[in-house]
Amino acid sequence: MVAKVIPLADLRRLASTPPPPAPAAPFEGDLRDALGRPLHDLRISVTDRCNFRCSYCMPKEIFDKHYRFLPHDALLSFEEITRAARVFVSLGVRKIRLTGGEPLLRKNLERLVEMLAGLRTLEGQPLDLTLTTNGSLLKRKARALKDAGLQRVTVSLDALDDAIFRRMNDADFPVADVLEGIDEAHTVGLGPVKVNMVVKRGTNDHEVVAMAERFRGTPVVLRFIEYMDVGATNGWRMDEVLPSGELIARLGEVFPLEPLGAAAQGETAARWRYRDGQGEIGVISSVTQAFCRDCNRARLTTEGKLFLCLFGTQGHDLRALLRGDHADAAIGGAIAGIWQGRSDRYSELRAQLPPAPADGARRVEMHYIGG
Ligand code: SAM
Ligand code: SF4
Ligand code: SF4
């Protein structure tokens, strides 16, 4: 067996960081990036910590007891996150997803949800406010999150079989508890609950049919995600990706499927329904069918760096702006300027790119940027 090289340096620091953005004149109008894409969706990572060690996201060999997570004062406070969110909303954001790391590990998260739930879109509507979680603490927290104003949750679940679940997440946690969390989320009204399954060929692909069977005919919408080459630590290999086309063909042999109409613009999942009327599933084909041309998503890391693409190597330091003496409108102007310069479309270009970024910079890790 070839030993894995464990990098000693802090992976976050290896990414080159541009100078902090300067405050700018307030932005007015219809904000578009260099490829004409609007900014509608903001993912906010509230912690870089997690109680799981999914091999595709935070492999245990690297994220071990020596790994230094962000110190508390580096994290954006709830007030700073809410202020940043308000500025993004003033630029057209309508949907906010809280993520991490494991977002439910952030203390008093329901307080942040309550603060965000008070924001209104440019059209005066409440935000579409959601959260992605590994489900381990969901049973305990679902009610408080709902009461605070959260609308929906997405739960990540990669297998129904305990042994395979453990192989995927390297944590000693029973599947039954995640299933109870899903039920509780549904009961308190955090639905329709979506369940995301990352499929790794050779590890959990034989669980696809069992997962489909478990959630068919229930209000839960199951989505299969192609294993992605995000970050620089998961040892990604194309032969471990199960292309969505193959997955649909395999599943369709057991439960006949038909495609549903095109998803809403910016929607990442292609939708299919069971021909026998037992509901729908989604496939997220980030590797084999890129959807960059509709990508209207920005990501804010736990320490306030703005990333324009999941495969970015650089974040723009919004924390410096938020902690400086600047008006919201000036921060909005700075963010608008950054968005206008955005031309990222990594997934579309993947096949033509060298295996690592040409400038030696490292791609940001998923647990840090938020999925
Ligand atoms: N801890 C929470 C969870 O797992 O739901 C939220 C953060 S996690 C980074 C967000 C999503 O990213 C999860 O659904 C996870 O399965 C997905 N993800 C992480 N690494 C991935 C990879 N290499 N390929 C595809 N999806 C990945
Ligand atoms: Fe944790 Fe989510 Fe990453 Fe798994 S995918 S290690 S649960 S942050
Ligand atoms: Fe968006 Fe980047 Fe993913 Fe393309 S690769 S869909 S631009 S996050």
PDB file of N, CA and C and ligand atoms in Angstrom, residues 50 56-57 99-103 132-134 154-156 158 196 198 225-230 234 366-367 370-371, ligand 1:
ATOM      1  N   CYS A  50     -16.525  19.473  12.310  1.00  0.00           N
ATOM      2  CA  CYS A  50     -17.535  18.466  12.030  1.00  0.00           C
ATOM      3  C   CYS A  50     -17.315  17.260  12.934  1.00  0.00           C
ATOM      4  N   TYR A  56     -14.700  11.639   1.577  1.00  0.00           N
ATOM      5  CA  TYR A  56     -14.679  12.508   0.403  1.00  0.00           C
ATOM      6  C   TYR A  56     -14.605  13.984   0.775  1.00  0.00           C
ATOM      7  N   CYS A  57     -14.599  14.281   2.076  1.00  0.00           N
ATOM      8  CA  CYS A  57     -14.666  15.680   2.499  1.00  0.00           C
ATOM      9  C   CYS A  57     -13.604  16.018   3.541  1.00  0.00           C
ATOM     10  N   THR A  99     -24.490  26.121   6.205  1.00  0.00           N
ATOM     11  CA  THR A  99     -23.779  24.873   6.004  1.00  0.00           C
ATOM     12  C   THR A  99     -22.498  24.907   6.827  1.00  0.00           C
ATOM     13  N   GLY A 100     -21.567  24.015   6.525  1.00  0.00           N
ATOM     14  CA  GLY A 100     -20.324  23.964   7.292  1.00  0.00           C
ATOM     15  C   GLY A 100     -19.325  23.099   6.544  1.00  0.00           C
ATOM     16  N   GLY A 101     -18.538  22.461   7.303  1.00  0.00           N
ATOM     17  CA  GLY A 101     -18.588  21.777   8.570  1.00  0.00           C
ATOM     18  C   GLY A 101     -20.016  21.342   8.899  1.00  0.00           C
ATOM     19  N   GLU A 102     -20.203  20.959  10.099  1.00  0.00           N
ATOM     20  CA  GLU A 102     -21.554  20.575  10.514  1.00  0.00           C
ATOM     21  C   GLU A 102     -22.215  21.781  11.188  1.00  0.00           C
ATOM     22  N   PRO A 103     -23.170  22.414  10.512  1.00  0.00           N
ATOM     23  CA  PRO A 103     -23.713  23.665  11.036  1.00  0.00           C
ATOM     24  C   PRO A 103     -24.372  23.530  12.400  1.00  0.00           C
ATOM     25  N   THR A 132     -28.089  22.644   5.435  1.00  0.00           N
ATOM     26  CA  THR A 132     -27.639  21.288   5.095  1.00  0.00           C
ATOM     27  C   THR A 132     -26.921  20.697   6.302  1.00  0.00           C
ATOM     28  N   THR A 133     -27.305  19.501   6.675  1.00  0.00           N
ATOM     29  CA  THR A 133     -26.740  18.891   7.892  1.00  0.00           C
ATOM     30  C   THR A 133     -26.488  17.404   7.687  1.00  0.00           C
ATOM     31  N   ASN A 134     -25.573  16.874   8.497  1.00  0.00           N
ATOM     32  CA  ASN A 134     -25.373  15.418   8.441  1.00  0.00           C
ATOM     33  C   ASN A 134     -26.427  14.691   9.280  1.00  0.00           C
ATOM     34  N   THR A 154     -31.881  20.019   4.306  1.00  0.00           N
ATOM     35  CA  THR A 154     -31.356  18.947   3.467  1.00  0.00           C
ATOM     36  C   THR A 154     -30.455  18.107   4.360  1.00  0.00           C
ATOM     37  N   VAL A 155     -30.667  16.802   4.332  1.00  0.00           N
ATOM     38  CA  VAL A 155     -29.888  15.916   5.187  1.00  0.00           C
ATOM     39  C   VAL A 155     -28.990  15.054   4.307  1.00  0.00           C
ATOM     40  N   SER A 156     -27.726  14.972   4.667  1.00  0.00           N
ATOM     41  CA  SER A 156     -26.802  14.124   3.913  1.00  0.00           C
ATOM     42  C   SER A 156     -26.823  12.730   4.509  1.00  0.00           C
ATOM     43  N   ASP A 158     -25.530   8.747   3.228  1.00  0.00           N
ATOM     44  CA  ASP A 158     -24.893   8.034   2.129  1.00  0.00           C
ATOM     45  C   ASP A 158     -25.188   6.544   2.080  1.00  0.00           C
ATOM     46  N   ASN A 196     -29.548  14.014   0.588  1.00  0.00           N
ATOM     47  CA  ASN A 196     -28.457  13.975  -0.400  1.00  0.00           C
ATOM     48  C   ASN A 196     -27.570  12.772  -0.157  1.00  0.00           C
ATOM     49  N   VAL A 198     -24.115  11.118  -1.516  1.00  0.00           N
ATOM     50  CA  VAL A 198     -22.937  11.144  -2.384  1.00  0.00           C
ATOM     51  C   VAL A 198     -22.639   9.695  -2.760  1.00  0.00           C
ATOM     52  N   ILE A 225     -25.738  12.478  -5.591  1.00  0.00           N
ATOM     53  CA  ILE A 225     -24.715  13.451  -5.971  1.00  0.00           C
ATOM     54  C   ILE A 225     -23.479  12.724  -6.492  1.00  0.00           C
ATOM     55  N   GLU A 226     -23.006  13.149  -7.637  1.00  0.00           N
ATOM     56  CA  GLU A 226     -21.742  12.581  -8.125  1.00  0.00           C
ATOM     57  C   GLU A 226     -20.605  13.023  -7.211  1.00  0.00           C
ATOM     58  N   TYR A 227     -19.782  12.065  -6.862  1.00  0.00           N
ATOM     59  CA  TYR A 227     -18.594  12.332  -6.039  1.00  0.00           C
ATOM     60  C   TYR A 227     -17.698  13.320  -6.785  1.00  0.00           C
ATOM     61  N   MET A 228     -17.374  14.429  -6.113  1.00  0.00           N
ATOM     62  CA  MET A 228     -16.662  15.512  -6.799  1.00  0.00           C
ATOM     63  C   MET A 228     -15.197  15.634  -6.388  1.00  0.00           C
ATOM     64  N   ASP A 229     -14.435  16.231  -7.263  1.00  0.00           N
ATOM     65  CA  ASP A 229     -13.007  16.463  -7.041  1.00  0.00           C
ATOM     66  C   ASP A 229     -12.775  17.769  -6.302  1.00  0.00           C
ATOM     67  N   VAL A 230     -13.623  18.054  -5.338  1.00  0.00           N
ATOM     68  CA  VAL A 230     -13.491  19.307  -4.611  1.00  0.00           C
ATOM     69  C   VAL A 230     -12.340  19.181  -3.607  1.00  0.00           C
ATOM     70  N   ASN A 234      -9.029  14.594  -0.761  1.00  0.00           N
ATOM     71  CA  ASN A 234      -9.830  13.368  -0.746  1.00  0.00           C
ATOM     72  C   ASN A 234      -9.355  12.295  -1.728  1.00  0.00           C
ATOM     73  N   MET A 366     -13.981  21.458   1.088  1.00  0.00           N
ATOM     74  CA  MET A 366     -15.441  21.505   1.166  1.00  0.00           C
ATOM     75  C   MET A 366     -15.942  21.845   2.576  1.00  0.00           C
ATOM     76  N   HIS A 367     -15.298  21.282   3.610  1.00  0.00           N
ATOM     77  CA  HIS A 367     -15.792  21.521   4.971  1.00  0.00           C
ATOM     78  C   HIS A 367     -15.577  22.970   5.379  1.00  0.00           C
ATOM     79  N   GLY A 370     -18.069  25.130   2.742  1.00  0.00           N
ATOM     80  CA  GLY A 370     -19.493  24.770   2.819  1.00  0.00           C
ATOM     81  C   GLY A 370     -19.949  24.226   1.490  1.00  0.00           C
ATOM     82  N   GLY A 371     -20.771  23.164   1.544  1.00  0.00           N
ATOM     83  CA  GLY A 371     -21.180  22.516   0.290  1.00  0.00           C
ATOM     84  C   GLY A 371     -22.296  23.246  -0.427  1.00  0.00           C
TER      85      GLY A 371
HETATM   86  N1  SAM B   1     -21.933  18.637   7.248  1.00  0.00           N
HETATM   87  C1  SAM B   1     -23.082  18.964   6.497  1.00  0.00           C
HETATM   88  C2  SAM B   1     -23.504  17.803   5.631  1.00  0.00           C
HETATM   89  O1  SAM B   1     -22.697  16.889   5.430  1.00  0.00           O
HETATM   90  O2  SAM B   1     -24.633  17.832   5.158  1.00  0.00           O
HETATM   91  C3  SAM B   1     -22.939  20.214   5.652  1.00  0.00           C
HETATM   92  C4  SAM B   1     -21.635  20.457   4.965  1.00  0.00           C
HETATM   93  S1  SAM B   1     -21.190  19.287   3.715  1.00  0.00           S
HETATM   94  C5  SAM B   1     -19.647  19.939   3.176  1.00  0.00           C
HETATM   95  C6  SAM B   1     -22.337  19.716   2.435  1.00  0.00           C
HETATM   96  C7  SAM B   1     -22.560  18.688   1.376  1.00  0.00           C
HETATM   97  O3  SAM B   1     -21.383  18.532   0.627  1.00  0.00           O
HETATM   98  C8  SAM B   1     -22.942  17.311   1.882  1.00  0.00           C
HETATM   99  O4  SAM B   1     -24.161  16.909   1.271  1.00  0.00           O
HETATM  100  C9  SAM B   1     -21.815  16.445   1.407  1.00  0.00           C
HETATM  101  O5  SAM B   1     -22.244  15.146   1.112  1.00  0.00           O
HETATM  102  C10 SAM B   1     -21.334  17.192   0.198  1.00  0.00           C
HETATM  103  N2  SAM B   1     -19.956  16.860  -0.192  1.00  0.00           N
HETATM  104  C11 SAM B   1     -18.836  17.004   0.544  1.00  0.00           C
HETATM  105  N3  SAM B   1     -17.753  16.583  -0.149  1.00  0.00           N
HETATM  106  C12 SAM B   1     -18.208  16.154  -1.360  1.00  0.00           C
HETATM  107  C13 SAM B   1     -17.590  15.602  -2.517  1.00  0.00           C
HETATM  108  N4  SAM B   1     -16.283  15.388  -2.584  1.00  0.00           N
HETATM  109  N5  SAM B   1     -18.378  15.300  -3.570  1.00  0.00           N
HETATM  110  C14 SAM B   1     -19.710  15.510  -3.528  1.00  0.00           C
HETATM  111  N6  SAM B   1     -20.353  16.037  -2.474  1.00  0.00           N
HETATM  112  C15 SAM B   1     -19.614  16.348  -1.394  1.00  0.00           C
END
